[in-house]
Amino acid sequence: MLQQLDLTKRMSKEEFKKRMAVLEPEMSRLQRTCKSEKIPVIIVFEGFGAAGKGYQIGKLIHALDPRGFYVNSIGPESTDEMMHPFLWRFWTKLPARDQMAIFDRSWYRKVMIDRFDGITSEKRLASYYNEINSFERQLAADGNVIIKLFLCIDKKEQKKRFKKLMESRSSAWRVSEDDLRRNKDFDLYKEMNDEMLEYTDTAYAPWTIVESMDREFATVKIYTAVIEALKAALRRKAEGSASDTTVSHVPLPASEYNDEVLRTSSLKKVDLSLTLERDEYKKQLRELQSRIEELHGELYRRRIPMILGFEGWDAGGKGGAIKRLTERMDPRGYIVHPTASPNDIEKVHHYLWRFWNHVPKDGHIAIFDRTWYGRVMVERIEGFCTRDEWQRAYQEINEMEKQFAEHGAIVLKFWMQIDKDEQERRFKERMENPDKQWKITDEDWRNREKWDEYEKAVDEMLVRTSTTYAPWIIVEGNDKYYARVKVLRAVVEAMEGRLGVIKKQKK
């Protein structure tokens, strides 16, 4: 994409002033309109060193209301950031639905500067491209406007600008030895950037190449690109307002529910008669908890993160299993995240945003009491998201979990399975016990009326999202003793398996 650029483009001062007199108020108006329409905007500035990213960001925000945007300056990964999946630090910086986030460098650093510097290996390069495209596709599908600007200058101009910066004490710090090295090997770095543009130029997040030898020309082109993208987003919003904002509460077609012969089911084959005697339960519990205590310390020492997700029927035993799982763990090394309905802040972000904020750093364990799978269960059944949204969520969730696994995390997901009669018995027991009445709500009883609908949604979820890197483990839960031991045993086996692989690799 960079080979055919005409870097001789210039714009006179008069032409620049004339155009900006129109573009600046238009930009200001569009920012206000996007804010009122709840359209989140992400603007990415990338390009060669000294191409003018900082200058152009300053020119762009001159027309913006400062209450409606923020700028993220992205440098090398900190120690804490390196202990999380690659995209964690960007998920946590995403804008709310009425905000604009501007990135001075971005997630592309991983496949540009870090690649050139040898931090990113060629072996991992393809997976980083895939993660970036997945990230941008998910954001675009959720309504984010993604505007990517690549500022381009030639080798001679870059060297000239570096020299000018280094001549002044106030700006010399802006030029590093790495900058000079990339200028020396400009053609190689340009080739890497060209490949990046080729792999990540998509319909949902296209690149705009900005010829930046002349600042006035670059400013006008950037304003024009951003304005056109915002206008297009507003047109899409207007044209698709009914389907985008009106959530249907009409049940899914009967054909999707009633053909029991053809329906794939994981739950029907579960043997809920499995039990464990109390004495045997106590014996195995002590042994497994002792082993988990030991393995937890080993995971911390080896900096291996672990992500455990618990889903299941109301009163299915999630809390009891989590309690026994964590009883002997070092509390400094794990956090349990109970997931309720999204709050006001969470509602104005992508549905996965709140979970990315709780991704554990290396060596720590995150336990989710209910998870991101609410998207394809309660939100699907209760009509809290559109059909398109929950259908694409299977791929989005699989991609997220794959990113966790590729970073090195152990990912396990438990479905706590009980039958309808056992649930009713537990509900009544809770209602009769003053110390447990807080656990039962009217909503729990209402959900029982949709048992069959939820069961079919769960079956589809289990089939479509149980992967080699993040498997579902169905736990036979009518007997609490059996269920708790099965959960602990699965965690121990996963820990031992990962630690065993590492030991083998080091030999």
Short mmCIF file of C-alpha atoms in Angstrom, two decimals:
data_model
loop_
_atom_site.label_atom_id
_atom_site.label_comp_id
_atom_site.label_asym_id
_atom_site.label_seq_id
_atom_site.Cartn_x
_atom_site.Cartn_y
_atom_site.Cartn_z
CA MET A 1 0.00 0.00 0.00
CA LEU A 2 2.92 2.33 0.69
CA GLN A 3 4.81 1.67 -2.54
CA GLN A 4 2.53 3.74 -4.75
CA LEU A 5 2.16 6.83 -2.55
CA ASP A 6 2.75 10.26 -4.00
CA LEU A 7 4.63 12.02 -1.19
CA THR A 8 5.00 15.25 -3.17
CA LYS A 9 1.51 16.44 -2.24
CA ARG A 10 1.38 20.00 -0.90
CA MET A 11 -1.29 22.52 0.05
CA SER A 12 -0.97 26.30 0.08
CA LYS A 13 -1.65 28.29 3.24
CA GLU A 14 -4.59 30.00 1.58
CA GLU A 15 -6.19 26.71 0.52
CA PHE A 16 -5.57 25.26 3.97
CA LYS A 17 -7.29 28.17 5.76
CA LYS A 18 -10.21 28.06 3.37
CA ARG A 19 -10.79 24.35 3.90
CA MET A 20 -10.30 24.41 7.66
CA ALA A 21 -12.87 27.20 8.00
CA VAL A 22 -15.41 24.58 6.83
CA LEU A 23 -13.92 21.43 8.34
CA GLU A 24 -13.46 22.55 11.94
CA PRO A 25 -17.08 23.55 12.64
CA GLU A 26 -18.25 20.44 10.79
CA MET A 27 -16.04 18.29 13.03
CA SER A 28 -17.39 19.99 16.13
CA ARG A 29 -20.99 19.43 15.02
CA LEU A 30 -20.40 15.77 14.22
CA GLN A 31 -18.79 15.13 17.60
CA ARG A 32 -21.88 16.50 19.32
CA THR A 33 -24.21 14.49 17.10
CA CYS A 34 -22.31 11.23 17.65
CA LYS A 35 -22.38 11.89 21.38
CA SER A 36 -26.14 12.41 21.37
CA GLU A 37 -26.61 9.29 19.23
CA LYS A 38 -24.44 7.24 21.63
CA ILE A 39 -21.89 6.29 18.97
CA PRO A 40 -18.44 5.45 20.38
CA VAL A 41 -15.53 6.61 18.23
CA ILE A 42 -11.97 5.22 18.16
CA ILE A 43 -9.29 7.15 16.24
CA VAL A 44 -5.91 5.50 15.80
CA PHE A 45 -2.79 7.44 14.80
CA GLU A 46 0.05 5.28 13.50
CA GLY A 47 2.90 5.86 11.11
CA PHE A 48 6.62 6.51 10.84
CA GLY A 49 8.55 8.29 13.57
CA ALA A 50 8.49 12.10 13.23
CA ALA A 51 5.60 11.88 10.76
CA GLY A 52 3.64 14.30 12.93
CA LYS A 53 1.27 12.15 14.98
CA GLY A 54 1.43 14.38 18.04
CA TYR A 55 1.07 17.54 15.98
CA GLN A 56 -1.92 16.19 14.06
CA ILE A 57 -3.65 14.99 17.22
CA GLY A 58 -3.28 18.52 18.56
CA LYS A 59 -4.80 19.96 15.39
CA LEU A 60 -7.69 17.47 15.47
CA ILE A 61 -8.71 18.03 19.08
CA HIS A 62 -8.68 21.82 18.52
CA ALA A 63 -12.17 21.43 17.06
CA LEU A 64 -13.44 19.00 19.70
CA ASP A 65 -15.19 19.50 23.01
CA PRO A 66 -12.63 18.26 25.60
CA ARG A 67 -15.44 16.77 27.68
CA GLY A 68 -16.14 14.27 24.93
CA PHE A 69 -12.73 12.75 24.17
CA TYR A 70 -9.52 11.50 25.74
CA VAL A 71 -6.09 10.69 24.31
CA ASN A 72 -4.19 7.48 25.06
CA SER A 73 -0.44 7.65 24.48
CA ILE A 74 0.81 4.10 24.00
CA GLY A 75 4.41 3.26 24.77
CA PRO A 76 6.23 0.01 25.46
CA GLU A 77 4.37 -2.48 27.65
CA SER A 78 4.84 -2.02 31.38
CA THR A 79 5.71 -4.99 33.57
CA ASP A 80 2.07 -5.27 34.64
CA GLU A 81 0.82 -5.10 31.05
CA MET A 82 3.21 -7.84 29.97
CA MET A 83 1.61 -10.08 32.61
CA HIS A 84 -1.76 -9.87 30.84
CA PRO A 85 -2.97 -10.91 27.38
CA PHE A 86 -1.75 -8.59 24.62
CA LEU A 87 -5.03 -6.72 24.09
CA TRP A 88 -5.93 -6.33 27.78
CA ARG A 89 -4.47 -2.85 28.05
CA PHE A 90 -6.54 -1.70 25.07
CA TRP A 91 -9.84 -3.28 26.10
CA THR A 92 -9.54 -1.38 29.37
CA LYS A 93 -9.11 1.93 27.49
CA LEU A 94 -12.16 1.65 25.22
CA PRO A 95 -14.60 4.58 25.08
CA ALA A 96 -18.13 4.61 26.43
CA ARG A 97 -20.91 4.92 23.87
CA ASP A 98 -20.94 8.73 24.01
CA GLN A 99 -17.16 9.20 24.01
CA MET A 100 -14.25 9.42 21.59
CA ALA A 101 -10.92 7.71 22.31
CA ILE A 102 -7.84 8.85 20.41
CA PHE A 103 -4.79 6.57 20.37
CA ASP A 104 -1.31 8.02 19.81
CA ARG A 105 0.04 4.65 18.69
CA SER A 106 -2.01 1.62 19.55
CA TRP A 107 -2.26 -2.18 19.42
CA TYR A 108 -0.31 -1.95 16.15
CA ARG A 109 2.89 -1.34 18.07
CA LYS A 110 3.03 -5.12 18.56
CA VAL A 111 3.35 -5.78 14.82
CA MET A 112 5.38 -2.68 13.94
CA ILE A 113 7.97 -1.38 16.41
CA ASP A 114 8.04 -4.53 18.57
CA ARG A 115 8.46 -6.69 15.49
CA PHE A 116 11.34 -4.60 14.16
CA ASP A 117 13.00 -4.61 17.60
CA GLY A 118 12.72 -8.41 17.84
CA ILE A 119 10.27 -8.33 20.78
CA THR A 120 7.54 -9.87 18.64
CA SER A 121 8.66 -13.16 17.13
CA GLU A 122 7.88 -14.03 13.53
CA LYS A 123 6.25 -17.22 14.86
CA ARG A 124 3.65 -15.23 16.80
CA LEU A 125 3.09 -12.58 14.14
CA ALA A 126 0.16 -14.25 12.37
CA SER A 127 -1.70 -14.80 15.64
CA TYR A 128 -1.27 -11.12 16.56
CA TYR A 129 -2.74 -10.08 13.20
CA ASN A 130 -5.68 -12.41 13.85
CA GLU A 131 -6.20 -11.02 17.35
CA ILE A 132 -6.14 -7.44 16.07
CA ASN A 133 -8.64 -8.15 13.30
CA SER A 134 -10.89 -10.00 15.73
CA PHE A 135 -10.68 -7.12 18.22
CA GLU A 136 -11.61 -4.52 15.61
CA ARG A 137 -14.36 -6.67 14.11
CA GLN A 138 -15.99 -7.14 17.52
CA LEU A 139 -15.84 -3.42 18.26
CA ALA A 140 -17.25 -2.47 14.85
CA ALA A 141 -20.08 -4.99 15.18
CA ASP A 142 -20.93 -3.42 18.55
CA GLY A 143 -21.30 0.02 16.96
CA ASN A 144 -17.84 1.52 17.42
CA VAL A 145 -16.54 3.73 14.62
CA ILE A 146 -12.89 2.79 14.03
CA ILE A 147 -10.80 5.34 12.12
CA LYS A 148 -7.21 4.30 11.46
CA LEU A 149 -4.74 6.87 10.14
CA PHE A 150 -1.24 5.95 8.96
CA LEU A 151 1.04 8.97 8.59
CA CYS A 152 3.74 8.46 5.98
CA ILE A 153 6.97 10.33 5.19
CA ASP A 154 10.11 9.20 3.38
CA LYS A 155 13.50 8.32 4.82
CA LYS A 156 15.15 11.61 3.93
CA GLU A 157 12.39 13.71 5.49
CA GLN A 158 12.40 11.58 8.64
CA LYS A 159 16.16 12.01 9.07
CA LYS A 160 15.78 15.76 8.57
CA ARG A 161 13.06 16.00 11.24
CA PHE A 162 15.03 13.86 13.69
CA LYS A 163 18.04 16.16 13.25
CA LYS A 164 15.94 19.24 13.90
CA LEU A 165 14.45 17.71 17.05
CA MET A 166 17.88 16.75 18.39
CA GLU A 167 19.24 20.27 17.93
CA SER A 168 17.02 21.57 20.73
CA ARG A 169 17.36 20.48 24.36
CA SER A 170 13.60 20.79 24.78
CA SER A 171 12.85 18.25 22.06
CA ALA A 172 15.95 16.04 21.82
CA TRP A 173 14.42 13.53 24.26
CA ARG A 174 11.79 12.73 21.64
CA VAL A 175 14.37 10.98 19.43
CA SER A 176 15.68 7.67 20.72
CA GLU A 177 18.44 5.38 19.55
CA ASP A 178 15.73 3.00 18.35
CA ASP A 179 14.25 5.79 16.21
CA LEU A 180 17.61 6.35 14.55
CA ARG A 181 18.05 2.63 14.00
CA ARG A 182 14.68 2.40 12.28
CA ASN A 183 15.67 5.32 10.07
CA LYS A 184 18.90 3.56 9.15
CA ASP A 185 16.93 0.43 8.18
CA PHE A 186 14.02 2.46 6.83
CA ASP A 187 13.29 0.19 3.87
CA LEU A 188 13.03 -2.92 6.07
CA TYR A 189 10.78 -1.14 8.57
CA LYS A 190 8.67 0.23 5.72
CA GLU A 191 8.24 -3.28 4.35
CA MET A 192 7.03 -4.48 7.76
CA ASN A 193 4.55 -1.62 7.93
CA ASP A 194 3.34 -2.35 4.43
CA GLU A 195 2.64 -5.95 5.40
CA MET A 196 0.79 -4.79 8.52
CA LEU A 197 -1.43 -2.50 6.43
CA GLU A 198 -2.15 -5.32 4.00
CA TYR A 199 -3.22 -7.78 6.72
CA THR A 200 -5.33 -5.33 8.75
CA ASP A 201 -7.04 -3.18 6.11
CA THR A 202 -10.63 -4.39 6.45
CA ALA A 203 -14.09 -3.24 5.48
CA TYR A 204 -15.04 -2.67 9.13
CA ALA A 205 -11.78 -0.87 10.03
CA PRO A 206 -10.03 0.45 6.91
CA TRP A 207 -6.76 2.33 6.89
CA THR A 208 -6.41 5.89 5.59
CA ILE A 209 -2.87 6.55 4.39
CA VAL A 210 -1.94 10.18 5.06
CA GLU A 211 0.86 11.71 2.99
CA SER A 212 2.51 13.75 5.74
CA MET A 213 5.45 15.50 4.10
CA ASP A 214 3.34 18.68 4.14
CA ARG A 215 1.58 19.34 7.44
CA GLU A 216 -1.24 21.42 6.02
CA PHE A 217 -2.10 18.77 3.47
CA ALA A 218 -1.99 16.05 6.16
CA THR A 219 -4.25 18.02 8.52
CA VAL A 220 -6.90 18.54 5.87
CA LYS A 221 -6.79 14.89 4.82
CA ILE A 222 -7.13 13.72 8.43
CA TYR A 223 -10.08 16.04 9.10
CA THR A 224 -11.75 14.91 5.89
CA ALA A 225 -11.24 11.22 6.67
CA VAL A 226 -12.61 11.55 10.20
CA ILE A 227 -15.59 13.63 9.07
CA GLU A 228 -16.51 11.19 6.33
CA ALA A 229 -16.29 8.25 8.73
CA LEU A 230 -18.52 9.98 11.30
CA LYS A 231 -21.06 10.90 8.64
CA ALA A 232 -21.14 7.32 7.40
CA ALA A 233 -21.69 6.07 10.94
CA LEU A 234 -24.58 8.46 11.45
CA ARG A 235 -26.13 7.35 8.17
CA ARG A 236 -25.88 3.71 9.22
CA LYS A 237 -27.42 4.59 12.56
CA ALA A 238 -30.33 6.36 10.87
CA GLU A 239 -30.91 3.64 8.31
CA GLY A 240 -30.72 0.82 10.80
CA SER A 241 -32.14 2.51 13.85
CA ALA A 242 -35.04 0.09 14.24
CA SER A 243 -32.93 -3.05 14.11
CA ASP A 244 -30.07 -1.54 16.08
CA THR A 245 -31.98 -0.13 19.03
CA THR A 246 -35.22 -2.06 19.25
CA VAL A 247 -34.77 -5.34 21.07
CA SER A 248 -37.30 -7.97 20.14
CA HIS A 249 -38.96 -9.86 22.97
CA VAL A 250 -40.64 -12.26 20.54
CA PRO A 251 -39.57 -15.88 21.20
CA LEU A 252 -37.40 -17.60 18.61
CA PRO A 253 -39.19 -19.60 15.91
CA ALA A 254 -40.71 -22.80 17.20
CA SER A 255 -38.68 -24.83 14.73
CA GLU A 256 -35.52 -23.98 16.66
CA TYR A 257 -36.97 -25.51 19.82
CA ASN A 258 -39.32 -28.33 18.97
CA ASP A 259 -37.38 -30.76 16.83
CA GLU A 260 -36.08 -32.89 19.70
CA VAL A 261 -34.98 -35.65 17.34
CA LEU A 262 -32.49 -33.43 15.52
CA ARG A 263 -31.33 -31.27 18.40
CA THR A 264 -27.80 -31.81 19.66
CA SER A 265 -27.85 -32.15 23.44
CA SER A 266 -25.08 -32.48 26.00
CA LEU A 267 -27.35 -32.21 29.02
CA LYS A 268 -29.65 -35.14 28.24
CA LYS A 269 -26.85 -37.67 28.66
CA VAL A 270 -25.73 -36.42 32.08
CA ASP A 271 -26.07 -39.04 34.83
CA LEU A 272 -27.50 -37.13 37.80
CA SER A 273 -27.67 -40.26 39.95
CA LEU A 274 -23.93 -40.05 40.69
CA THR A 275 -23.24 -39.60 44.41
CA LEU A 276 -20.44 -39.64 46.95
CA GLU A 277 -20.70 -40.77 50.55
CA ARG A 278 -19.99 -38.15 53.19
CA ASP A 279 -16.89 -39.87 54.63
CA GLU A 280 -15.39 -40.40 51.18
CA TYR A 281 -16.26 -36.82 50.27
CA LYS A 282 -14.40 -35.44 53.29
CA LYS A 283 -11.37 -37.61 52.54
CA GLN A 284 -11.15 -36.58 48.88
CA LEU A 285 -11.89 -32.96 49.72
CA ARG A 286 -8.93 -32.79 52.12
CA GLU A 287 -6.59 -34.40 49.60
CA LEU A 288 -7.67 -32.22 46.67
CA GLN A 289 -7.61 -28.98 48.65
CA SER A 290 -4.11 -29.79 49.90
CA ARG A 291 -2.99 -30.45 46.34
CA ILE A 292 -4.58 -27.23 45.07
CA GLU A 293 -2.77 -25.26 47.79
CA GLU A 294 0.55 -26.69 46.61
CA LEU A 295 -0.18 -26.27 42.89
CA HIS A 296 -1.46 -22.72 43.36
CA GLY A 297 1.92 -21.72 44.72
CA GLU A 298 3.65 -23.43 41.81
CA LEU A 299 1.46 -21.57 39.29
CA TYR A 300 2.41 -18.30 40.95
CA ARG A 301 6.12 -19.12 40.87
CA ARG A 302 5.93 -20.06 37.19
CA ARG A 303 3.71 -17.04 36.37
CA ILE A 304 0.90 -19.12 34.86
CA PRO A 305 -2.53 -17.42 35.00
CA MET A 306 -5.75 -19.38 35.42
CA ILE A 307 -9.31 -18.40 34.48
CA LEU A 308 -12.22 -20.45 35.85
CA GLY A 309 -15.80 -19.76 34.80
CA PHE A 310 -18.85 -21.14 36.62
CA GLU A 311 -22.27 -21.31 35.03
CA GLY A 312 -25.30 -23.45 35.83
CA TRP A 313 -28.89 -23.51 36.90
CA ASP A 314 -30.02 -21.29 39.78
CA ALA A 315 -29.21 -23.22 42.99
CA GLY A 316 -26.97 -25.49 40.94
CA GLY A 317 -24.11 -25.35 43.46
CA LYS A 318 -21.75 -22.76 41.98
CA GLY A 319 -21.19 -20.96 45.26
CA GLY A 320 -20.55 -24.14 47.22
CA ALA A 321 -18.04 -25.40 44.66
CA ILE A 322 -16.19 -22.06 44.58
CA LYS A 323 -16.06 -21.96 48.39
CA ARG A 324 -14.44 -25.42 48.59
CA LEU A 325 -12.12 -24.60 45.70
CA THR A 326 -10.70 -21.51 47.37
CA GLU A 327 -10.62 -22.59 51.02
CA ARG A 328 -6.92 -23.50 50.98
CA MET A 329 -5.77 -21.06 48.31
CA ASP A 330 -3.62 -18.06 49.20
CA PRO A 331 -6.14 -15.18 49.11
CA ARG A 332 -3.48 -12.87 47.69
CA GLY A 333 -3.36 -14.96 44.53
CA TYR A 334 -6.98 -15.22 43.46
CA ILE A 335 -10.11 -13.11 43.10
CA VAL A 336 -13.71 -14.29 42.79
CA HIS A 337 -15.78 -12.09 40.51
CA PRO A 338 -19.55 -12.43 40.99
CA THR A 339 -21.30 -11.34 37.80
CA ALA A 340 -24.65 -9.60 38.10
CA SER A 341 -26.67 -7.57 35.60
CA PRO A 342 -24.43 -4.90 34.03
CA ASN A 343 -24.43 -1.53 35.78
CA ASP A 344 -24.81 1.82 34.04
CA ILE A 345 -21.09 2.11 33.22
CA GLU A 346 -20.89 -1.46 31.92
CA LYS A 347 -23.97 -0.99 29.74
CA VAL A 348 -22.31 1.79 27.73
CA HIS A 349 -19.36 -0.44 26.78
CA HIS A 350 -18.95 -3.59 24.74
CA TYR A 351 -20.44 -6.53 26.66
CA LEU A 352 -16.99 -8.16 27.03
CA TRP A 353 -15.38 -4.98 28.36
CA ARG A 354 -16.24 -5.65 32.00
CA PHE A 355 -14.72 -9.13 31.83
CA TRP A 356 -11.49 -7.96 30.19
CA ASN A 357 -11.13 -5.60 33.13
CA HIS A 358 -10.91 -8.64 35.43
CA VAL A 359 -8.44 -10.74 33.43
CA PRO A 360 -5.82 -11.96 35.91
CA LYS A 361 -2.17 -11.15 35.57
CA ASP A 362 0.36 -13.93 35.22
CA GLY A 363 0.48 -16.25 38.21
CA HIS A 364 -2.95 -15.26 39.52
CA ILE A 365 -6.36 -16.95 39.34
CA ALA A 366 -9.64 -15.29 38.37
CA ILE A 367 -12.83 -17.15 39.26
CA PHE A 368 -16.04 -15.93 37.63
CA ASP A 369 -19.34 -16.76 39.36
CA ARG A 370 -21.35 -16.41 36.16
CA THR A 371 -19.58 -15.16 33.10
CA TRP A 372 -19.66 -13.66 29.61
CA TYR A 373 -21.93 -16.56 28.63
CA GLY A 374 -24.89 -14.56 29.87
CA ARG A 375 -24.91 -13.14 26.34
CA VAL A 376 -26.02 -16.46 24.84
CA MET A 377 -28.26 -17.49 27.71
CA VAL A 378 -30.19 -14.94 29.78
CA GLU A 379 -29.70 -12.06 27.32
CA ARG A 380 -30.74 -14.30 24.45
CA ILE A 381 -33.81 -15.76 26.16
CA GLU A 382 -34.99 -12.58 27.85
CA GLY A 383 -34.49 -10.43 24.75
CA PHE A 384 -31.81 -8.15 26.23
CA CYS A 385 -29.78 -8.33 23.01
CA THR A 386 -30.66 -8.76 19.36
CA ARG A 387 -30.56 -12.03 17.49
CA ASP A 388 -27.50 -10.89 15.51
CA GLU A 389 -25.72 -9.94 18.72
CA TRP A 390 -26.07 -13.28 20.49
CA GLN A 391 -25.40 -15.27 17.32
CA ARG A 392 -22.05 -13.57 16.70
CA ALA A 393 -21.19 -13.86 20.40
CA TYR A 394 -20.18 -17.52 20.04
CA GLN A 395 -17.28 -16.56 17.77
CA GLU A 396 -16.42 -13.48 19.83
CA ILE A 397 -16.24 -15.52 23.03
CA ASN A 398 -14.20 -18.29 21.42
CA GLU A 399 -11.75 -15.72 20.11
CA MET A 400 -11.43 -14.04 23.50
CA GLU A 401 -10.78 -17.34 25.27
CA LYS A 402 -8.24 -18.32 22.62
CA GLN A 403 -6.37 -15.09 23.32
CA PHE A 404 -6.32 -15.97 27.02
CA ALA A 405 -4.97 -19.42 26.21
CA GLU A 406 -2.35 -18.18 23.74
CA HIS A 407 -1.09 -15.80 26.39
CA GLY A 408 -0.54 -18.89 28.56
CA ALA A 409 -3.65 -19.02 30.76
CA ILE A 410 -5.36 -22.23 31.85
CA VAL A 411 -9.04 -21.74 30.96
CA LEU A 412 -11.75 -24.04 32.35
CA LYS A 413 -15.53 -23.59 32.31
CA PHE A 414 -17.94 -25.50 34.55
CA TRP A 415 -21.63 -26.07 33.90
CA MET A 416 -23.34 -27.10 37.16
CA GLN A 417 -26.17 -29.41 36.07
CA ILE A 418 -29.16 -30.34 38.24
CA ASP A 419 -32.66 -31.43 37.29
CA LYS A 420 -35.81 -29.40 37.69
CA ASP A 421 -37.06 -31.34 40.73
CA GLU A 422 -33.78 -30.88 42.58
CA GLN A 423 -33.86 -27.16 41.84
CA GLU A 424 -37.37 -26.88 43.27
CA ARG A 425 -36.32 -28.75 46.41
CA ARG A 426 -33.37 -26.39 46.92
CA PHE A 427 -35.52 -23.33 46.29
CA LYS A 428 -38.00 -24.43 48.99
CA GLU A 429 -35.17 -25.22 51.39
CA ARG A 430 -33.79 -21.73 50.94
CA MET A 431 -37.17 -20.12 51.51
CA GLU A 432 -37.63 -22.04 54.76
CA ASN A 433 -34.18 -21.13 56.09
CA PRO A 434 -33.87 -17.49 57.29
CA ASP A 435 -30.10 -17.61 56.74
CA LYS A 436 -30.55 -18.60 53.09
CA GLN A 437 -33.63 -16.62 52.06
CA TRP A 438 -31.41 -13.94 50.52
CA LYS A 439 -30.32 -16.50 47.93
CA ILE A 440 -33.80 -16.87 46.40
CA THR A 441 -35.65 -14.19 44.43
CA ASP A 442 -38.87 -13.90 42.45
CA GLU A 443 -36.72 -13.87 39.33
CA ASP A 444 -35.41 -17.34 40.18
CA TRP A 445 -38.96 -18.69 40.22
CA ARG A 446 -39.81 -16.90 36.96
CA ASN A 447 -36.77 -18.40 35.24
CA ARG A 448 -38.05 -21.89 36.05
CA GLU A 449 -40.98 -21.24 33.74
CA LYS A 450 -38.52 -20.96 30.84
CA TRP A 451 -36.54 -24.07 31.78
CA ASP A 452 -36.96 -25.72 28.38
CA GLU A 453 -35.89 -22.59 26.49
CA TYR A 454 -32.82 -22.18 28.71
CA GLU A 455 -31.93 -25.86 28.34
CA LYS A 456 -31.86 -25.61 24.57
CA ALA A 457 -29.78 -22.42 24.71
CA VAL A 458 -27.33 -24.09 27.10
CA ASP A 459 -27.03 -27.12 24.83
CA GLU A 460 -26.12 -24.90 21.88
CA MET A 461 -23.68 -22.92 24.00
CA LEU A 462 -21.88 -26.05 25.22
CA VAL A 463 -21.51 -27.46 21.72
CA ARG A 464 -20.39 -24.23 20.06
CA THR A 465 -17.97 -22.97 22.70
CA SER A 466 -16.30 -26.06 24.17
CA THR A 467 -12.82 -25.91 22.66
CA THR A 468 -9.49 -27.64 23.15
CA TYR A 469 -8.10 -24.46 24.74
CA ALA A 470 -11.17 -23.65 26.89
CA PRO A 471 -13.27 -26.79 27.46
CA TRP A 472 -16.64 -27.03 29.16
CA ILE A 473 -16.85 -29.50 32.03
CA ILE A 474 -20.40 -30.58 32.82
CA VAL A 475 -20.71 -31.28 36.54
CA GLU A 476 -23.38 -33.72 37.72
CA GLY A 477 -24.77 -31.61 40.53
CA ASN A 478 -27.78 -33.30 42.14
CA ASP A 479 -25.36 -34.57 44.79
CA LYS A 480 -23.36 -31.63 46.13
CA TYR A 481 -20.56 -33.80 47.45
CA TYR A 482 -19.97 -35.43 44.09
CA ALA A 483 -20.16 -32.07 42.26
CA ARG A 484 -17.64 -30.32 44.51
CA VAL A 485 -15.11 -33.13 44.24
CA LYS A 486 -15.45 -33.25 40.46
CA VAL A 487 -14.76 -29.51 40.19
CA LEU A 488 -11.70 -29.70 42.42
CA ARG A 489 -10.36 -32.77 40.63
CA ALA A 490 -10.73 -31.08 37.23
CA VAL A 491 -8.82 -28.02 38.48
CA VAL A 492 -6.04 -30.18 39.93
CA GLU A 493 -5.70 -32.17 36.70
CA ALA A 494 -5.53 -28.98 34.62
CA MET A 495 -2.89 -27.48 36.89
CA GLU A 496 -0.82 -30.68 36.91
CA GLY A 497 -1.15 -31.02 33.15
CA ARG A 498 0.18 -27.53 32.52
CA LEU A 499 3.00 -27.81 35.01
CA GLY A 500 3.93 -31.19 33.62
CA VAL A 501 4.13 -29.77 30.09
CA ILE A 502 6.41 -27.00 31.26
CA LYS A 503 8.72 -29.41 33.13
CA LYS A 504 8.94 -31.62 30.06
CA GLN A 505 9.75 -28.67 27.82
CA LYS A 506 12.59 -27.53 30.09
CA LYS A 507 14.33 -30.92 30.07
#
